Coordinates of C-alpha atoms in Angstrom, one line a residue:
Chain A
X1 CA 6.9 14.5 -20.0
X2 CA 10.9 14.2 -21.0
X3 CA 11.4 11.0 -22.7
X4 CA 15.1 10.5 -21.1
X5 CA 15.9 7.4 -23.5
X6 CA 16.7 3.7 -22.5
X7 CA 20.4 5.0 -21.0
X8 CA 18.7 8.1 -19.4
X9 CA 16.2 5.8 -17.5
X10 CA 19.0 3.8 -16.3
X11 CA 21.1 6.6 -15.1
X12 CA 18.0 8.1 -13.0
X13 CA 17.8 4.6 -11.5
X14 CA 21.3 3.8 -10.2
X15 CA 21.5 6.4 -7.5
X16 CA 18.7 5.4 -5.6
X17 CA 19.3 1.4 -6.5
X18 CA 22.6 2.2 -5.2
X19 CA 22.0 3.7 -2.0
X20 CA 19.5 0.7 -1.6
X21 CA 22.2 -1.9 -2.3
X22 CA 24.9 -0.3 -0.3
X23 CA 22.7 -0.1 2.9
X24 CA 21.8 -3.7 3.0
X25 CA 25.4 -4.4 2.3
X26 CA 26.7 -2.8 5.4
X27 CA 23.6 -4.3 7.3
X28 CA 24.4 -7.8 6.4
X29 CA 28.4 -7.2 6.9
X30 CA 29.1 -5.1 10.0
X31 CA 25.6 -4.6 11.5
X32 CA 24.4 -8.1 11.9
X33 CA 27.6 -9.8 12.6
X34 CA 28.2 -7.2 15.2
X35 CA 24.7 -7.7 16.6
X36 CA 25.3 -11.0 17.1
X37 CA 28.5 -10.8 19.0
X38 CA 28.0 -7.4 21.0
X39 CA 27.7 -8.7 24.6
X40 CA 24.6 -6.3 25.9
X41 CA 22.7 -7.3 29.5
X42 CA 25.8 -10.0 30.3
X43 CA 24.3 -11.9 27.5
X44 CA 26.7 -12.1 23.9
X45 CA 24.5 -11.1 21.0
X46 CA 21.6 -10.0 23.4
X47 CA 20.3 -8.1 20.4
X48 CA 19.5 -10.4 18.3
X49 CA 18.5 -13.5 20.6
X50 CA 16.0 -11.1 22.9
X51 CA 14.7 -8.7 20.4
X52 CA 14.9 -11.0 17.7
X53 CA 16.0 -8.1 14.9
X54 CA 17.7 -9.8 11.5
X55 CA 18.6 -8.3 8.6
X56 CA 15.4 -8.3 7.0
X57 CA 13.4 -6.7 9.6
X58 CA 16.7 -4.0 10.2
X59 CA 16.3 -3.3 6.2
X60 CA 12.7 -2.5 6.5
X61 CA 13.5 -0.1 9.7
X62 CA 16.6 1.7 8.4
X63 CA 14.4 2.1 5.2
X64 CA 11.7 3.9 7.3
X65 CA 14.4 6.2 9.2
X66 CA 15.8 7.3 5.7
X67 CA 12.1 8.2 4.5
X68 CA 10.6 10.1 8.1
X69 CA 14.1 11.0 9.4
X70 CA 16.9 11.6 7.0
X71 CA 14.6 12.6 3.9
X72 CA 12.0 14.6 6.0
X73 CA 9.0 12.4 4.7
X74 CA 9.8 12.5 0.9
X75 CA 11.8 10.4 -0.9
X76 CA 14.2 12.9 -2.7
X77 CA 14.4 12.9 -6.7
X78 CA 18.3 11.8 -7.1
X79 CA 16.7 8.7 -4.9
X80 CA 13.1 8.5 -6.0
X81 CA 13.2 6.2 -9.4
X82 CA 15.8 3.5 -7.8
X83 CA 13.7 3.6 -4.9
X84 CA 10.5 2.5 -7.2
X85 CA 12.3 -0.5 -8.5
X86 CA 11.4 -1.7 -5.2
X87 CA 8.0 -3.7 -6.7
X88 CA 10.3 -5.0 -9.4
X89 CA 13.1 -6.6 -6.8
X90 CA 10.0 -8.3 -4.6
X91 CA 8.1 -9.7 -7.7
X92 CA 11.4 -10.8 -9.2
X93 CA 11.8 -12.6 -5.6
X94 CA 8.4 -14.2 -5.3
X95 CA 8.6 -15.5 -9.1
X96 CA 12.2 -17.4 -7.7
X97 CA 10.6 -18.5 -4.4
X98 CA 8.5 -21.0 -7.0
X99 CA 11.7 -22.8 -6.8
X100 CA 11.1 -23.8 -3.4
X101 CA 8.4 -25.9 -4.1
X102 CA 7.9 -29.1 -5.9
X103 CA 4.1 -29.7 -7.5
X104 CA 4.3 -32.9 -5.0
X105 CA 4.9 -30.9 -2.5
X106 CA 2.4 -28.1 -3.1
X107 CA -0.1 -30.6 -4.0
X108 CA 0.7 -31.7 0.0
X109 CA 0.4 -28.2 1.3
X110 CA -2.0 -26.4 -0.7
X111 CA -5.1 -28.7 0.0
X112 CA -4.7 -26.9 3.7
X113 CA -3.6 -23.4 2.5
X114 CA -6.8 -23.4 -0.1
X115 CA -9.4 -24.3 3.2
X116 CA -7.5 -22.0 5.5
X117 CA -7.5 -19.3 3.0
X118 CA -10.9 -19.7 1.7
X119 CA -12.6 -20.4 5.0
X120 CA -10.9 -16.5 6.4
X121 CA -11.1 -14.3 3.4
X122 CA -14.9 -15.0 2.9
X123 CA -15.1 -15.1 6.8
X124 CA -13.8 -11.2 6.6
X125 CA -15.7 -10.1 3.9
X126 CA -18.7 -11.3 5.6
X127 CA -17.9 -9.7 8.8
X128 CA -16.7 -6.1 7.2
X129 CA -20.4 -6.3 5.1
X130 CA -21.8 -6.5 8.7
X131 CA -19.6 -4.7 11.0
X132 CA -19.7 -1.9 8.3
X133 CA -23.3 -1.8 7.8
X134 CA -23.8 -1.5 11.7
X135 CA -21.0 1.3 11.0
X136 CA -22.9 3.1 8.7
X137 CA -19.6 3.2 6.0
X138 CA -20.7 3.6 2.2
X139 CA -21.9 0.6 0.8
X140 CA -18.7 0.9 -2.1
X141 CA -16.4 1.5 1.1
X142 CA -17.7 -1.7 2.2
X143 CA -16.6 -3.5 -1.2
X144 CA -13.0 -1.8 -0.7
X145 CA -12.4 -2.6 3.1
X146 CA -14.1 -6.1 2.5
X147 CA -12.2 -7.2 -0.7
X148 CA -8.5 -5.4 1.6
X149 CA -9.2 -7.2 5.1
X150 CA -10.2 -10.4 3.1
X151 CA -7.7 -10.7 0.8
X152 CA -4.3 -9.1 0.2
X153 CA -4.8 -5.3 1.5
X154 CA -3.6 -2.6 -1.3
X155 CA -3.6 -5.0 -4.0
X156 CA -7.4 -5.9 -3.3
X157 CA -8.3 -2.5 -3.0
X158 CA -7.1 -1.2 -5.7
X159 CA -8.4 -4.0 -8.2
X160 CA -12.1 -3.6 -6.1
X161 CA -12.3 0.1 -6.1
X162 CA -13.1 1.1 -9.6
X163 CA -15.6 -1.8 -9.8
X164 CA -17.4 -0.3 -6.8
X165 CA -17.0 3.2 -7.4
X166 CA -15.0 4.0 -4.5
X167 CA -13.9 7.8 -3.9
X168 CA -10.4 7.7 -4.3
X169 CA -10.0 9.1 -1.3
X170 CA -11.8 7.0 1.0
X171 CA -9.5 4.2 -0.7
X172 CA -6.6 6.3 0.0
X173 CA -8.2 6.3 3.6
X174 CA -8.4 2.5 3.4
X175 CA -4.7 2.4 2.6
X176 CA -3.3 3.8 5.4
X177 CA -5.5 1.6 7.6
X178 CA -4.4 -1.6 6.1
X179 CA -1.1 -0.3 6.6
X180 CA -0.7 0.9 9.5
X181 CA -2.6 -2.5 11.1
X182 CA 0.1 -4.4 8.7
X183 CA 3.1 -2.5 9.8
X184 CA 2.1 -3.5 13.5
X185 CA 1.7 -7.5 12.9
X186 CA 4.9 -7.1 11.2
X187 CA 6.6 -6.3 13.8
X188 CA 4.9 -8.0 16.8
X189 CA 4.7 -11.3 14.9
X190 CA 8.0 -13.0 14.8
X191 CA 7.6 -12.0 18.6
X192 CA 4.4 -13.8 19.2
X193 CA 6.1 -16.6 17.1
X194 CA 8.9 -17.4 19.2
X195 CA 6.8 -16.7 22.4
X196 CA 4.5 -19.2 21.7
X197 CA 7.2 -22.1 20.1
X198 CA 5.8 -22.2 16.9
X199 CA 7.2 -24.0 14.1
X200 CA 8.1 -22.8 10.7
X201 CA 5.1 -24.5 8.9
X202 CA 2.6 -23.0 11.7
X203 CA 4.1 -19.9 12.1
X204 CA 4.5 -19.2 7.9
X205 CA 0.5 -20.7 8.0
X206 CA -0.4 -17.7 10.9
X207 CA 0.8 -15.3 9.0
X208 CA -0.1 -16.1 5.7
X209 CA -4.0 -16.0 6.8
X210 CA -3.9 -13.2 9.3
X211 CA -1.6 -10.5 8.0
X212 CA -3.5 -8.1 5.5
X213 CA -1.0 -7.3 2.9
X214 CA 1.0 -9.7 1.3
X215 CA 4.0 -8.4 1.4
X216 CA 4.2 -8.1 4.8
X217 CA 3.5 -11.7 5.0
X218 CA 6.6 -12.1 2.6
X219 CA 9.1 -9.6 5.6
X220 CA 7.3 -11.3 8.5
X221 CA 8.0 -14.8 7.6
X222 CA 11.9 -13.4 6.3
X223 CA 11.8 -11.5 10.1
X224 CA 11.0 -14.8 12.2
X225 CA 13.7 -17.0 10.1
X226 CA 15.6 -15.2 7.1
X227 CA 16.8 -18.7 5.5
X228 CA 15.1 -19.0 2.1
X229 CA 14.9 -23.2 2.0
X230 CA 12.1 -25.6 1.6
X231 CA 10.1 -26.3 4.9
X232 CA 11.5 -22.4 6.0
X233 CA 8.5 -19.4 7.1
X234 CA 8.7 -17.9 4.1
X235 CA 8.0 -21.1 1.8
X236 CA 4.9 -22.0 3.9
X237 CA 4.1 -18.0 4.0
X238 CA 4.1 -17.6 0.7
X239 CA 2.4 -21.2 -1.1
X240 CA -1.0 -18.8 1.5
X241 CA 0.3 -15.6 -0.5
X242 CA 0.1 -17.0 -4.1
X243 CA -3.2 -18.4 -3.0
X244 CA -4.6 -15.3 -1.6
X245 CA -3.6 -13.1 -4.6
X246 CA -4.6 -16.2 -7.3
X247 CA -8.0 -15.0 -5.4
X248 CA -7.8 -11.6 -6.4
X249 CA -10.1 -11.5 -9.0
X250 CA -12.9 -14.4 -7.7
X251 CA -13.1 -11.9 -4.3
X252 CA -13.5 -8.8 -6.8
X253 CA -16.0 -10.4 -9.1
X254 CA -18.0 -11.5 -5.6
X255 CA -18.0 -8.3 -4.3
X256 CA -18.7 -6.5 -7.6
X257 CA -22.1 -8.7 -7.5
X258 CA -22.7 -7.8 -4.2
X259 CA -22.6 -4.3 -5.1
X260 CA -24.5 -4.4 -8.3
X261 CA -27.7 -6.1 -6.2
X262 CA -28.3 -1.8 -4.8
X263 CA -26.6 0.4 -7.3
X264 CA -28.6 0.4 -10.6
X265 CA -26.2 2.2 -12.3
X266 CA -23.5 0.4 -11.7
X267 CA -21.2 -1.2 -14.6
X268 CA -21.6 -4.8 -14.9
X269 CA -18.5 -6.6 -15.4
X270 CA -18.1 -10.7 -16.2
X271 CA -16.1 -13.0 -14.1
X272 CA -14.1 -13.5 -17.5
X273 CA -13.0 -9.5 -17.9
X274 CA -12.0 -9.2 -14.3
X275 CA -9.9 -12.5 -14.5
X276 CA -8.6 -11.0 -17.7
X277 CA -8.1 -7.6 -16.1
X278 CA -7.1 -8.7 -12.5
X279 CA -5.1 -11.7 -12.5
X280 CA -1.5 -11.1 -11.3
X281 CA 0.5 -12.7 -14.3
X282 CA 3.4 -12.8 -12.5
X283 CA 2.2 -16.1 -10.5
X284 CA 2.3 -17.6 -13.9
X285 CA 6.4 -17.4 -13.4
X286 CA 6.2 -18.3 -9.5
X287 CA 4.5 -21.5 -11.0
X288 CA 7.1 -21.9 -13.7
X289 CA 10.1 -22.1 -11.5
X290 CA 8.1 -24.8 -9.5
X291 CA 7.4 -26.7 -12.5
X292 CA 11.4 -26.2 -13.2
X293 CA 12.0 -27.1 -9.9
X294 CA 9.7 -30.4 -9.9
X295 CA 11.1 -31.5 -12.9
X296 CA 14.6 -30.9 -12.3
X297 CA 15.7 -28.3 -14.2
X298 CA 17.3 -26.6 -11.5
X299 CA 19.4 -29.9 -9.9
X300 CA 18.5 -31.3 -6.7
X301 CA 18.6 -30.3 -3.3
X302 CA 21.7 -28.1 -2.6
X303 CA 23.1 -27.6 -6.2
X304 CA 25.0 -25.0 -6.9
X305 CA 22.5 -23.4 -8.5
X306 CA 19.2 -23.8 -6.0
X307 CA 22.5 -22.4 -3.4
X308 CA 23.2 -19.6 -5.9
X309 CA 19.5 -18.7 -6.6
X310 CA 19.0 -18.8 -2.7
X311 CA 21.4 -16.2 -2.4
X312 CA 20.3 -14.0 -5.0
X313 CA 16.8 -14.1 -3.4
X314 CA 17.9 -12.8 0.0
X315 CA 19.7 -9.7 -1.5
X316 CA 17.0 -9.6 -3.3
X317 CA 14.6 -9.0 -0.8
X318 CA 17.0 -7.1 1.2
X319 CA 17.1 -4.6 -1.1
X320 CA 13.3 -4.5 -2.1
X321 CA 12.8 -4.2 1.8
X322 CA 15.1 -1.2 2.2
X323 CA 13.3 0.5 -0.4
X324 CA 9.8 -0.7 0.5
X325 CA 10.7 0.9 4.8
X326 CA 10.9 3.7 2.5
X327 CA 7.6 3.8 1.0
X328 CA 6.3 4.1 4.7
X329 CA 5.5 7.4 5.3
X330 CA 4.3 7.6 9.0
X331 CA 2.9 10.6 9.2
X332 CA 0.6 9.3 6.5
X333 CA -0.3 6.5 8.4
X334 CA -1.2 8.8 11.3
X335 CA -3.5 9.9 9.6
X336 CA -5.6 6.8 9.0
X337 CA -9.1 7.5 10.8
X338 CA -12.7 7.7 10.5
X339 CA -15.0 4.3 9.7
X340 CA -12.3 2.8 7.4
X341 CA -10.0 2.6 10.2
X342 CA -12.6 0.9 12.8
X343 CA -13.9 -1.4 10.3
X344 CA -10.4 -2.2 9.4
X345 CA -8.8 -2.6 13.0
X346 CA -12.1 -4.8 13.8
X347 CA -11.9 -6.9 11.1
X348 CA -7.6 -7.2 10.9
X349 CA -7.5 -8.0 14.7
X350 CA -10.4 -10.7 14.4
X351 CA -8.5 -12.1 11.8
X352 CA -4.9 -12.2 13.3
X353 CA -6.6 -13.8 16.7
X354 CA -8.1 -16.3 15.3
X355 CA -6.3 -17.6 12.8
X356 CA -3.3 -18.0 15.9
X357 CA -6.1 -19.4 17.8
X358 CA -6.5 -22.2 14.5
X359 CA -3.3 -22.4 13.4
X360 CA -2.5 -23.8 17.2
X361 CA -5.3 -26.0 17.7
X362 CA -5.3 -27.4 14.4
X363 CA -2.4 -27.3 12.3
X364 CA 0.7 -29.6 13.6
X365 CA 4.2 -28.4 14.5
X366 CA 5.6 -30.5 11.5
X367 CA 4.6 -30.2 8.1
X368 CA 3.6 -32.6 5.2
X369 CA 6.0 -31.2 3.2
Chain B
X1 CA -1.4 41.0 -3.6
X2 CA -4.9 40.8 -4.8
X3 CA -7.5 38.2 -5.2
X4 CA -9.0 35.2 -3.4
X5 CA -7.5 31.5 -4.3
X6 CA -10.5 29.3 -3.3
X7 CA -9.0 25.5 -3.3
X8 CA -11.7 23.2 -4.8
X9 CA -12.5 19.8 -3.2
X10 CA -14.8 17.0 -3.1
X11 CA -16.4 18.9 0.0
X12 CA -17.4 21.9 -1.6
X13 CA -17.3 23.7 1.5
X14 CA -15.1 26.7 0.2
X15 CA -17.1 27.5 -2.3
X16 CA -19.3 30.1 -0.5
X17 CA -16.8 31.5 1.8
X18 CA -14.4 32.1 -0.9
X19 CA -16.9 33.8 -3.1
X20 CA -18.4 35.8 0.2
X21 CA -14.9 37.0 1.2
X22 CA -14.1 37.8 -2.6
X23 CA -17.0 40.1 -2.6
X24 CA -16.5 41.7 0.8
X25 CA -12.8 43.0 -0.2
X26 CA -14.3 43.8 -4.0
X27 CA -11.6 41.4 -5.3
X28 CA -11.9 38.3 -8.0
X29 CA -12.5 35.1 -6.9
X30 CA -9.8 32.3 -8.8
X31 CA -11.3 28.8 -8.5
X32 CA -8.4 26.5 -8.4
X33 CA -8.3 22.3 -8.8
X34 CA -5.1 20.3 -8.5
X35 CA -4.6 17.3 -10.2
X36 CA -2.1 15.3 -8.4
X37 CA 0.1 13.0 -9.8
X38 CA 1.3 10.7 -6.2
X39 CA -1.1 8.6 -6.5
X40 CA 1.1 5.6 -8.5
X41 CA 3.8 6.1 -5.4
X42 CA 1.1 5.8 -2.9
X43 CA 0.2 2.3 -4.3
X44 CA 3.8 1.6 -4.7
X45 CA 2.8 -0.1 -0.8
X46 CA 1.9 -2.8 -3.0
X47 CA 4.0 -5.5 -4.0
X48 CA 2.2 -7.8 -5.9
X49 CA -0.8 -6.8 -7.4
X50 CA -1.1 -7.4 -11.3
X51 CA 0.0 -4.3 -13.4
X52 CA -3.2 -4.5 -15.0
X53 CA -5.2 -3.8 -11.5
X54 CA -2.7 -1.2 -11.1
X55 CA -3.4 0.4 -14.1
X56 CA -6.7 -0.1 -14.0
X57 CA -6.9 1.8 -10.4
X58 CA -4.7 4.9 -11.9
X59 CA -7.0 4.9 -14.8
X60 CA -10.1 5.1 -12.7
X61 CA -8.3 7.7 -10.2
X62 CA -8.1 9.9 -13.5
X63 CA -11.5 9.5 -14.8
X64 CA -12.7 10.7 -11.1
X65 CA -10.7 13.6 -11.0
X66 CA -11.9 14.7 -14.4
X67 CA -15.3 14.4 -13.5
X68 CA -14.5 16.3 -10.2
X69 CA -13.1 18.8 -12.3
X70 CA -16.0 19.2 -14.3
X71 CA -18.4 19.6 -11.9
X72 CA -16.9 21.6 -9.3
X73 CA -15.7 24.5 -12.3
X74 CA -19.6 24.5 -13.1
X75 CA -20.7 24.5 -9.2
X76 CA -17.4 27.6 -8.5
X77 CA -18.8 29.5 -11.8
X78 CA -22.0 29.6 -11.1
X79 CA -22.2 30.3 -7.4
X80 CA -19.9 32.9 -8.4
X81 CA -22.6 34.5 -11.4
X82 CA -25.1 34.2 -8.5
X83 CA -23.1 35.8 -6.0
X84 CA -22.2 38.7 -8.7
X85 CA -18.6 38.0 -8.0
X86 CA -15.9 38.3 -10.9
X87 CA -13.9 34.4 -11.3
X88 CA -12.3 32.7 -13.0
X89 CA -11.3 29.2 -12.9
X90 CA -7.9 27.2 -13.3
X91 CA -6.9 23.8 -13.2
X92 CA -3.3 22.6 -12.1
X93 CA -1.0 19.7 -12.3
X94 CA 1.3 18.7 -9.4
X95 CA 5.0 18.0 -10.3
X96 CA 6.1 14.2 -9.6
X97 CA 6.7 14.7 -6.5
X98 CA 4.8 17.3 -5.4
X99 CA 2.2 17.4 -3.2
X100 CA -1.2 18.9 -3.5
X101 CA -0.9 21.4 -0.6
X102 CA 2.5 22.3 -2.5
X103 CA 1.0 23.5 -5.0
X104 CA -1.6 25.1 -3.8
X105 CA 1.1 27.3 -2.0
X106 CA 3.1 27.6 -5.3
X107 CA 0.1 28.8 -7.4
X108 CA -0.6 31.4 -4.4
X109 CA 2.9 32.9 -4.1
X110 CA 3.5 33.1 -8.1
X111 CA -0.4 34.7 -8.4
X112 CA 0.6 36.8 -5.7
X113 CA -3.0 35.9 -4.0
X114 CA -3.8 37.8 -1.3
X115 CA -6.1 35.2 0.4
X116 CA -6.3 31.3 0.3
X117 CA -9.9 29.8 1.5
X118 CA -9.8 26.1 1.3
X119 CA -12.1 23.9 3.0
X120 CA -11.2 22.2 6.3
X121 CA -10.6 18.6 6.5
X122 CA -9.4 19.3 2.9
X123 CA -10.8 16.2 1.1
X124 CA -9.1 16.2 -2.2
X125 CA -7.6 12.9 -3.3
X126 CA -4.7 12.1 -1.0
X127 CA -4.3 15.1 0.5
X128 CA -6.1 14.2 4.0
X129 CA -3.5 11.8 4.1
X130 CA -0.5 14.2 3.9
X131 CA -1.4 17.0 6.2
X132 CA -3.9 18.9 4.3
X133 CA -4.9 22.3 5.8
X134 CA -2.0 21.6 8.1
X135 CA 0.5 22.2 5.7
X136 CA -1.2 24.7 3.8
X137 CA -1.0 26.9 7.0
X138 CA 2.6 26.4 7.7
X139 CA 3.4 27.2 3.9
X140 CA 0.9 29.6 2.8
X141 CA 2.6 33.0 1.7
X142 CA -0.5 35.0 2.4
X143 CA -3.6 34.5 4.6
X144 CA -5.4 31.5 4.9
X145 CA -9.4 31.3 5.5
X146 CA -10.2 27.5 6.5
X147 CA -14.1 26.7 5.9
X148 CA -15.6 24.2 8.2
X149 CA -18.8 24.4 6.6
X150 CA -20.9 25.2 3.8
X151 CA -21.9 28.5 3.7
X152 CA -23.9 30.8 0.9
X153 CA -22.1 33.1 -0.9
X154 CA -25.1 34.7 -2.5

């Protein structure tokens, strides 16, 4: 392949990063405001108080017009490489959502999030080892589907599937399913959210259990309130997230065993290599920032900095959401089918039902933190 | 245009019909895998897995297709020597952006093939997830034989 060079790798970027940045700019400057004082029904701003549409969900929508409509289903090559900085714009996000927190205050939170967490992701693998042995899926697609319904979708699957063996395109099957089923919660749940009253700390504790993918968690939470503050969605959202993907690796090791006990062959990996091999080293820096934050590094409650940070972090996301609409391809998602999709759809919409069903019986309106 | 382009896949299935329709029209029978390349965009879904896991998963995807490689070239050659069919076999690399089915229809119009046999549901990495036969039959720029099952070529 072309080695283009430091300044060649730049320029291929900036036309895509470009067109990402310019279309959340003239989303957050004429489309919202508009939406918010376009009189629609007899009722000013109808848009945005009835169908609840922001920013953040508008971002992730325009970004899947310009992949299905105005690209024809492929991101074009003058676009495609600022259009991948997408990962880099969300994990650069997440690391600067640490500041958010407080150890205190995590330590408040997390002894909830750690239960909640724990109790569903085993609860799904358990159920997808069942439900998919009833199914008659491959024992190695049960590994796949159990470690992306339990955990974090796509991230789990891909860290479980070379353990396991999985055909690569059974796990491309798996992808579309978790998907599709996390494309669908994404959009219905801010919905459900405001039906049903909920309160940022329940609503950001729903979602963080029962969404499959994590990212979606991250746009759901933005969708149902888009300020980035302590006690907001997304703070509760994502202290579930970072212990969902810390979990990464303990699900893949489990699941690795469970495999090993009927495949002879199968490579034998220690707990110690697939923390090595697994762990997402970018909570490390989500941590940092809240060890910053707790030891006040960053000045207290609405400094000019936490303000200035807080800003960055919505363009931020804005941007990464644009360009992650974009990585939706629906026709792929179409697609999903077969016993990956059953198992998946079984197991997602247990999950999503009760966790709501939990989350209102159990956890209170206001938080601890 | 001359010459039967038999897509391999996990499936197998075009193996025999490829090599039977080769032999009926007294033409050569090309084998052909694709190695596609979309697989680091497909995961680009996810947001925050490690790059290690990543890696890992794009490593492992590449082993696979290597060993799918191998033995589907031994399988395609020695049906073929069964069969008493002339082939050949070739292995191909999809651009960045390319999809399988793409080039499938790119190695078919610059061989000037005069059939494609490829197995239907094509299973070959992500290509059931991006129309597969489907867009195979809207491209290809000669016929195209879909085999739903596995037939003997010998």
């Amino acid at each position: 392949m072309e080695d283009k060079g430091i300044f060649g790798k730049i320029a291929a970027i900036l036309p895509g990063l470009a067109f990402m940045v310019g279309t959340l700019w003239v989303l957050r400057t004429y489309v919202e405001p508009w939406m918010a004082s376009a009189v629609l029904f007899g009722q000013k701003g109808w848009l945005i108080k009835v169908t609840h549409l922001n920013y953040i969900l508008l971002a992730i929508i325009v970004g899947m017009l310009y992949r299905n409509v105005l690209f024809g289903g492929k991101i074009p090559a003058w676009a495609e490489e600022g259009f991948r900085t997408t990962r880099l714009f969300i994990k650069a996000g997440v690391i600067m959502l640490g500041s958010l927190y407080t150890i205190q205050s995590l330590a408040k939170v997390g002894g909830v999030a750690i239960l909640l967490i724990m109790t569903f992701v085993f609860g799904t693998i358990f159920f997808v080892m069942f439900f998919g042995r009833l199914m008659g899926m491959e024992r190695s697609m049960i590994g796949v589907m159990g470690a992306a319904c339990g955990v974090c979708g796509v991230s789990a699957a891909i860290a479980t599937s070379p353990a396991v063996k999985a055909k690569p395109s059974d796990v491309a099957l798996a992808i579309a399913t978790i998907l599709g089923f996390g494309i669908m919660t994404m959009f219905i749940s801010p919905f459900i959210g405001k039906a049903l009253q909920m309160s940022d700390y329940q609503f950001g504790a729903w979602v963080g259990t029962g969404i499959l993918n994590s990212g979606q968690v991250l746009a759901t939470c933005l969708a149902f309130n888009p300020t980035i503050a302590p006690g907001t969605a997304v703070a509760y959202g994502e202290i579930w997230n970072v212990v969902r993907v810390i979990s990464i690796p303990f699900v893949v090791f489990f699941i690795t065993m469970w495999y090993w006990r009927a495949e002879a062959e199968a490579e034998h990996m220690s707990l110690g290599r697939i923390l090595k091999e697994k762990f997402p080293v970018f909570v490390i820096g989500f941590f940092g920032m809240t060890f910053l934050s707790s030891v006040g590094a960053l000045g207290a409650e609405g400094s000019n900095t936490l303000h200035l940070m807080r800003d960055v972090m919505s363009w931020i996301f804005g941007i990464g959401l644009v360009g992650q609409g974009a990585y939706i391809d629906i026709r792929e998602i179409k697609t999903a089918g077969g016993k990956p999709l059953k198992v998946g759809l079984a197991a997602g919409c247990l999950k999503y039902a009760v966790a709501l069903l939990i989350v209102m019986l159990f956890v209170s309106k206001e938080s601890s933190f | 245009m001359t010459g039967v382009l038999v897509v391999l896949d996990e499936s197998g299935k075009a193996i025999g019909q490829g090599l039977a329709l080769a032999r009926e029209l007294g033409q050569r029978a090309v084998g052909l895998f694709v190695y596609e390349r979309g697989w680091n965009v497909y995961i680009g879904h996810d947001w925050l897995s490690g790059s290690n896991a990543r890696a890992t998963f794009l490593e492992y995807v590449e082993e696979h297709e290597k060993a799918a490689e191998a033995e589907l070239k031994a399988r395609f050659l020695a049906e073929a020597q069964a069969a008493g069919v002339e082939a050949q076999f070739e292995a191909i690399c999809c651009d960045d952006l390319e999809h399988l089915t793409d080039a499938v229809i790119r190695e078919a119009r610059e061989g000037g093939y005069g059939h494609i046999v490829c197995a239907d549901p094509l299973t070959r990495g992500l290509s059931p997830r991006r129309g597969g036969t489907a867009a195979l039959l809207r491209g290809a720029p000669c016929p195209v034989v879909l085999a739903g099952q596995t037939v003997a070529a010998a």
